[in-house]
Amino acid sequence: MEPEEGEETGSERATVTMRRSSDPGWLLQTRGLAAGYGDEAAFEDVSLEVFGREIVSLIGPNGAGKTTLLRCLAGILPPREGSVEKAPGLRVSYLPQKLALDRLLPVTVAEFLSLRLGHSLFRCDWKGGEQAESLEELGVLNLLDRRLGELSGGELQRVLVASALAKRPQLLLLDEPATGVDLLGAAAFDALLHRLRDRDGLGILLVSHDLHLVHHISDWIYFLNRRILASGPPKEVLREERLAAAYQRFPHPG
Ligand code: ATP
């Protein structure tokens, strides 16, 4: 998605390249969004867009409000101010950073995925049909008979991504999805996100601290530190001096 006249605010506080929210194909847009906990605002004045067929990354230091923003977009946390608008009938899947999962649960991967899909365990045949192909791509097909508690961190992460995809979302919200995934797994994961975007037309909004991943995977980046301080294509937002300036000028208040 091209920037609107490469516009920059020019203010000392932020460099924000605006996008055309009037473009068809947007999945989600927020205007002046704020949310938080108790009396504290975790973020405020957030206006952003996610379009179909693009990967958008949300970056920023610890405590910047990234997870809170994703929770707000997923509808788990109500906004205090502003609006979240979704395309009519939009199917959204949210993969939280830390899923409360009892690792001792005596449940196999196939059973877990079937439950998430909402099919009866007996009707759902994971080993045949079109689901098998995407499970193969995710490296989950050979894990189906394993118990959740036996999986490594990276294997569990792949299963969780599969569960987020089970309902065929159009918009995927991923909070630190590559955490605990090894280098080989990370490459496969990048390829998967690209396939989801290019082949299936998904819009993907992901939170990540991995600036290398963010640089080569993203179509668009929002830099958040309690408010959006910069946005634009990776080569623009991730310019070293700009990032350094952003982190220094806006240190986390805590
Ligand atoms: P990180 O990169 O460390 O995951 P983040 O950018 O995702 O950080 P958030 O987790 O959204 O940041 O936190 C933003 C602020 O809200 C922080 O000051 C944090 O302490 C606070 N916060 C987060 N979750 C809660 C909660 N459940 N109750 C109260 N305050 C919270």
GROMACS .gro file of C-alpha atoms and ligand atoms in nm:
model
  285
    1MET     CA    1   0.000   0.000   0.000
    2GLU     CA    2   0.151   0.325  -0.107
    3PRO     CA    3   0.188   0.614   0.133
    4GLU     CA    4  -0.033   0.915   0.084
    5GLU     CA    5   0.192   1.171  -0.079
    6GLY     CA    6   0.476   1.043   0.142
    7GLU     CA    7   0.331   1.271   0.401
    8GLU     CA    8   0.520   1.321   0.723
    9THR     CA    9   0.383   1.508   1.017
   10GLY     CA   10   0.704   1.705   1.051
   11SER     CA   11   0.636   1.747   1.421
   12GLU     CA   12   0.915   1.681   1.666
   13ARG     CA   13   0.715   1.409   1.833
   14ALA     CA   14   0.651   1.177   1.548
   15THR     CA   15   0.716   1.087   1.189
   16VAL     CA   16   0.407   0.919   1.063
   17THR     CA   17   0.347   0.835   0.702
   18MET     CA   18  -0.026   0.821   0.645
   19ARG     CA   19  -0.201   0.565   0.431
   20ARG     CA   20  -0.519   0.602   0.234
   21SER     CA   21  -0.791   0.459   0.453
   22SER     CA   22  -1.030   0.517   0.164
   23ASP     CA   23  -0.850   0.244  -0.037
   24PRO     CA   24  -1.066  -0.060  -0.092
   25GLY     CA   25  -0.939  -0.375   0.072
   26TRP     CA   26  -0.884  -0.249   0.423
   27LEU     CA   27  -0.969  -0.505   0.687
   28LEU     CA   28  -0.933  -0.302   1.001
   29GLN     CA   29  -0.878   0.059   1.090
   30THR     CA   30  -0.856   0.248   1.417
   31ARG     CA   31  -0.893   0.616   1.483
   32GLY     CA   32  -0.767   0.790   1.799
   33LEU     CA   33  -0.766   0.461   1.987
   34ALA     CA   34  -0.669   0.452   2.356
   35ALA     CA   35  -0.680   0.167   2.609
   36GLY     CA   36  -0.518   0.072   2.936
   37TYR     CA   37  -0.555  -0.080   3.279
   38GLY     CA   38  -0.700   0.094   3.584
   39ASP     CA   39  -0.609   0.461   3.567
   40GLU     CA   40  -0.309   0.402   3.342
   41ALA     CA   41  -0.328   0.443   2.965
   42ALA     CA   42  -0.115   0.179   2.795
   43PHE     CA   43  -0.139   0.364   2.464
   44GLU     CA   44  -0.333   0.654   2.319
   45ASP     CA   45  -0.419   0.828   1.995
   46VAL     CA   46  -0.347   0.524   1.779
   47SER     CA   47  -0.471   0.545   1.422
   48LEU     CA   48  -0.368   0.259   1.197
   49GLU     CA   49  -0.486   0.042   0.913
   50VAL     CA   50  -0.437  -0.318   0.808
   51PHE     CA   51  -0.521  -0.414   0.453
   52GLY     CA   52  -0.576  -0.755   0.300
   53ARG     CA   53  -0.274  -0.922   0.140
   54GLU     CA   54  -0.017  -0.745   0.355
   55ILE     CA   55   0.203  -0.808   0.657
   56VAL     CA   56   0.209  -0.524   0.907
   57SER     CA   57   0.449  -0.525   1.202
   58LEU     CA   58   0.408  -0.348   1.531
   59ILE     CA   59   0.740  -0.275   1.699
   60GLY     CA   60   0.849  -0.080   2.006
   61PRO     CA   61   1.029  -0.120   2.338
   62ASN     CA   62   0.909  -0.323   2.636
   63GLY     CA   63   0.598  -0.178   2.791
   64ALA     CA   64   0.519   0.028   2.480
   65GLY     CA   65   0.161  -0.102   2.470
   66LYS     CA   66   0.193  -0.347   2.179
   67THR     CA   67   0.024  -0.644   2.347
   68THR     CA   68  -0.245  -0.419   2.490
   69LEU     CA   69  -0.315  -0.278   2.144
   70LEU     CA   70  -0.345  -0.625   1.993
   71ARG     CA   71  -0.583  -0.730   2.274
   72CYS     CA   72  -0.790  -0.423   2.202
   73LEU     CA   73  -0.801  -0.502   1.829
   74ALA     CA   74  -0.898  -0.862   1.910
   75GLY     CA   75  -1.193  -0.730   2.111
   76ILE     CA   76  -1.066  -0.864   2.445
   77LEU     CA   77  -0.999  -0.523   2.598
   78PRO     CA   78  -1.248  -0.239   2.546
   79PRO     CA   79  -1.110   0.089   2.411
   80ARG     CA   80  -1.126   0.396   2.632
   81GLU     CA   81  -1.133   0.635   2.344
   82GLY     CA   82  -1.148   0.619   1.971
   83SER     CA   83  -1.280   0.353   1.739
   84VAL     CA   84  -1.192   0.017   1.588
   85GLU     CA   85  -1.364  -0.049   1.260
   86LYS     CA   86  -1.358  -0.390   1.093
   87ALA     CA   87  -1.466  -0.487   0.742
   88PRO     CA   88  -1.816  -0.640   0.752
   89GLY     CA   89  -1.811  -1.009   0.847
   90LEU     CA   90  -1.436  -1.008   0.901
   91ARG     CA   91  -1.299  -1.332   1.047
   92VAL     CA   92  -1.018  -1.250   1.290
   93SER     CA   93  -0.784  -1.490   1.469
   94TYR     CA   94  -0.568  -1.375   1.756
   95LEU     CA   95  -0.267  -1.565   1.883
   96PRO     CA   96  -0.167  -1.422   2.221
   97GLN     CA   97   0.191  -1.397   2.341
   98LYS     CA   98   0.134  -1.625   2.633
   99LEU     CA   99  -0.146  -1.871   2.597
  100ALA     CA  100  -0.261  -2.005   2.931
  101LEU     CA  101  -0.228  -2.370   2.850
  102ASP     CA  102  -0.207  -2.648   3.102
  103ARG     CA  103   0.084  -2.848   2.967
  104LEU     CA  104  -0.026  -3.147   3.176
  105LEU     CA  105  -0.359  -3.161   2.999
  106PRO     CA  106  -0.386  -3.518   2.866
  107VAL     CA  107  -0.481  -3.396   2.519
  108THR     CA  108  -0.320  -3.481   2.187
  109VAL     CA  109  -0.246  -3.218   1.924
  110ALA     CA  110  -0.521  -3.359   1.698
  111GLU     CA  111  -0.773  -3.333   1.981
  112PHE     CA  112  -0.664  -2.980   2.067
  113LEU     CA  113  -0.692  -2.864   1.705
  114SER     CA  114  -1.029  -3.037   1.662
  115LEU     CA  115  -1.161  -2.861   1.969
  116ARG     CA  116  -1.042  -2.527   1.842
  117LEU     CA  117  -1.206  -2.595   1.508
  118GLY     CA  118  -1.533  -2.683   1.677
  119HIS     CA  119  -1.570  -3.022   1.507
  120SER     CA  120  -1.642  -3.336   1.700
  121LEU     CA  121  -1.323  -3.530   1.753
  122PHE     CA  122  -1.463  -3.821   1.559
  123ARG     CA  123  -1.585  -3.627   1.257
  124CYS     CA  124  -1.262  -3.442   1.211
  125ASP     CA  125  -1.012  -3.638   1.009
  126TRP     CA  126  -0.690  -3.441   1.021
  127LYS     CA  127  -0.502  -3.697   0.819
  128GLY     CA  128  -0.691  -3.646   0.498
  129GLY     CA  129  -0.850  -3.365   0.304
  130GLU     CA  130  -0.740  -3.009   0.253
  131GLN     CA  131  -0.656  -2.943   0.620
  132ALA     CA  132  -0.371  -3.193   0.592
  133GLU     CA  133  -0.188  -2.978   0.339
  134SER     CA  134  -0.172  -2.672   0.561
  135LEU     CA  135  -0.078  -2.883   0.861
  136GLU     CA  136   0.203  -3.031   0.657
  137GLU     CA  137   0.320  -2.679   0.568
  138LEU     CA  138   0.315  -2.586   0.934
  139GLY     CA  139   0.514  -2.894   1.029
  140VAL     CA  140   0.227  -3.004   1.250
  141LEU     CA  141   0.112  -3.314   1.062
  142ASN     CA  142   0.370  -3.536   1.229
  143LEU     CA  143   0.280  -3.401   1.573
  144LEU     CA  144  -0.090  -3.493   1.568
  145ASP     CA  145  -0.063  -3.794   1.797
  146ARG     CA  146   0.170  -3.627   2.045
  147ARG     CA  147   0.044  -3.487   2.372
  148LEU     CA  148   0.059  -3.109   2.410
  149GLY     CA  149   0.268  -3.142   2.725
  150GLU     CA  150   0.538  -3.335   2.538
  151LEU     CA  151   0.602  -3.067   2.277
  152SER     CA  152   0.906  -2.840   2.267
  153GLY     CA  153   0.846  -2.464   2.281
  154GLY     CA  154   0.886  -2.428   1.903
  155GLU     CA  155   0.664  -2.727   1.827
  156LEU     CA  156   0.396  -2.591   2.058
  157GLN     CA  157   0.421  -2.253   1.883
  158ARG     CA  158   0.360  -2.420   1.544
  159VAL     CA  159   0.055  -2.598   1.684
  160LEU     CA  160  -0.078  -2.270   1.822
  161VAL     CA  161  -0.036  -2.103   1.483
  162ALA     CA  162  -0.223  -2.396   1.327
  163SER     CA  163  -0.502  -2.349   1.578
  164ALA     CA  164  -0.519  -1.977   1.495
  165LEU     CA  165  -0.554  -2.070   1.127
  166ALA     CA  166  -0.812  -2.343   1.189
  167LYS     CA  167  -1.105  -2.107   1.146
  168ARG     CA  168  -0.973  -1.966   0.823
  169PRO     CA  169  -0.930  -1.607   0.933
  170GLN     CA  170  -0.897  -1.316   0.693
  171LEU     CA  171  -0.703  -1.118   0.952
  172LEU     CA  172  -0.441  -1.275   1.174
  173LEU     CA  173  -0.320  -1.098   1.489
  174LEU     CA  174   0.006  -1.254   1.610
  175ASP     CA  175   0.185  -1.151   1.929
  176GLU     CA  176   0.553  -1.254   1.916
  177PRO     CA  177   0.475  -1.559   1.703
  178ALA     CA  178   0.837  -1.663   1.639
  179THR     CA  179   0.941  -1.674   2.004
  180GLY     CA  180   1.109  -2.002   2.085
  181VAL     CA  181   1.129  -2.107   1.722
  182ASP     CA  182   1.477  -2.210   1.605
  183LEU     CA  183   1.650  -2.062   1.301
  184LEU     CA  184   1.532  -2.333   1.064
  185GLY     CA  185   1.182  -2.311   1.205
  186ALA     CA  186   1.191  -1.932   1.175
  187ALA     CA  187   1.272  -1.952   0.803
  188ALA     CA  188   0.978  -2.189   0.751
  189PHE     CA  189   0.764  -1.957   0.956
  190ASP     CA  190   0.855  -1.657   0.736
  191ALA     CA  191   0.771  -1.861   0.428
  192LEU     CA  192   0.438  -1.957   0.582
  193LEU     CA  193   0.345  -1.594   0.652
  194HIS     CA  194   0.434  -1.501   0.295
  195ARG     CA  195   0.217  -1.785   0.161
  196LEU     CA  196  -0.074  -1.680   0.382
  197ARG     CA  197  -0.042  -1.329   0.245
  198ASP     CA  198   0.025  -1.405  -0.122
  199ARG     CA  199  -0.177  -1.721  -0.179
  200ASP     CA  200  -0.462  -1.680   0.070
  201GLY     CA  201  -0.480  -1.299   0.073
  202LEU     CA  202  -0.465  -1.268   0.451
  203GLY     CA  203  -0.386  -0.948   0.632
  204ILE     CA  204  -0.139  -1.015   0.912
  205LEU     CA  205  -0.057  -0.785   1.203
  206LEU     CA  206   0.230  -0.910   1.409
  207VAL     CA  207   0.411  -0.787   1.717
  208SER     CA  208   0.780  -0.865   1.717
  209HIS     CA  209   1.107  -0.760   1.878
  210ASP     CA  210   1.299  -0.935   1.601
  211LEU     CA  211   1.392  -0.639   1.380
  212HIS     CA  212   1.566  -0.867   1.131
  213LEU     CA  213   1.243  -1.062   1.080
  214VAL     CA  214   1.040  -0.742   1.074
  215HIS     CA  215   1.268  -0.588   0.814
  216HIS     CA  216   1.239  -0.861   0.557
  217ILE     CA  217   0.885  -0.975   0.620
  218SER     CA  218   0.687  -0.653   0.658
  219ASP     CA  219   0.506  -0.446   0.400
  220TRP     CA  220   0.441  -0.179   0.659
  221ILE     CA  221   0.561  -0.101   1.011
  222TYR     CA  222   0.414   0.092   1.300
  223PHE     CA  223   0.656   0.198   1.572
  224LEU     CA  224   0.464   0.228   1.899
  225ASN     CA  225   0.578   0.375   2.227
  226ARG     CA  226   0.252   0.459   2.400
  227ARG     CA  227   0.157   0.634   2.076
  228ILE     CA  228   0.254   0.580   1.714
  229LEU     CA  229   0.590   0.750   1.670
  230ALA     CA  230   0.665   0.637   1.318
  231SER     CA  231   0.504   0.438   1.043
  232GLY     CA  232   0.600   0.345   0.692
  233PRO     CA  233   0.772   0.079   0.484
  234PRO     CA  234   1.060  -0.107   0.657
  235LYS     CA  235   1.342   0.072   0.478
  236GLU     CA  236   1.199   0.399   0.601
  237VAL     CA  237   1.105   0.316   0.961
  238LEU     CA  238   1.403   0.091   1.033
  239ARG     CA  239   1.669   0.343   0.930
  240GLU     CA  240   1.924   0.311   1.206
  241GLU     CA  241   1.937   0.675   1.301
  242ARG     CA  242   1.562   0.703   1.303
  243LEU     CA  243   1.522   0.403   1.532
  244ALA     CA  244   1.797   0.522   1.765
  245ALA     CA  245   1.641   0.865   1.779
  246ALA     CA  246   1.299   0.720   1.847
  247TYR     CA  247   1.424   0.502   2.132
  248GLN     CA  248   1.630   0.784   2.283
  249ARG     CA  249   1.378   1.057   2.244
  250PHE     CA  250   1.100   0.847   2.378
  251PRO     CA  251   1.249   0.627   2.648
  252HIS     CA  252   0.999   0.413   2.828
  253PRO     CA  253   0.875   0.623   3.120
  254GLY     CA  254   0.908   0.325   3.359
  255ATP     P1  255   0.660  -0.616   2.581
  255ATP     O1  256   0.740  -0.582   2.460
  255ATP     O2  257   0.743  -0.617   2.706
  255ATP     O3  258   0.576  -0.740   2.566
  255ATP     P2  259   0.433  -0.441   2.527
  255ATP     O4  260   0.474  -0.333   2.434
  255ATP     O5  261   0.356  -0.555   2.471
  255ATP     O6  262   0.559  -0.491   2.609
  255ATP     P3  263   0.212  -0.415   2.712
  255ATP     O7  264   0.222  -0.556   2.760
  255ATP     O8  265   0.099  -0.379   2.626
  255ATP     O9  266   0.348  -0.369   2.643
  255ATP    O10  267   0.211  -0.322   2.841
  255ATP     C1  268   0.188  -0.183   2.833
  255ATP     C2  269   0.175  -0.128   2.975
  255ATP    O11  270   0.058  -0.183   3.037
  255ATP     C3  271   0.293  -0.163   3.066
  255ATP    O12  272   0.316  -0.052   3.150
  255ATP     C4  273   0.242  -0.281   3.145
  255ATP    O13  274   0.302  -0.284   3.273
  255ATP     C5  275   0.094  -0.251   3.155
  255ATP     N1  276   0.014  -0.375   3.164
  255ATP     C6  277   0.016  -0.477   3.075
  255ATP     N2  278  -0.074  -0.572   3.110
  255ATP     C7  279  -0.133  -0.529   3.224
  255ATP     C8  280  -0.235  -0.581   3.309
  255ATP     N3  281  -0.294  -0.698   3.285
  255ATP     N4  282  -0.270  -0.508   3.417
  255ATP     C9  283  -0.214  -0.388   3.443
  255ATP     N5  284  -0.116  -0.331   3.366
  255ATP    C10  285  -0.077  -0.401   3.258
   0.00000   0.00000   0.00000
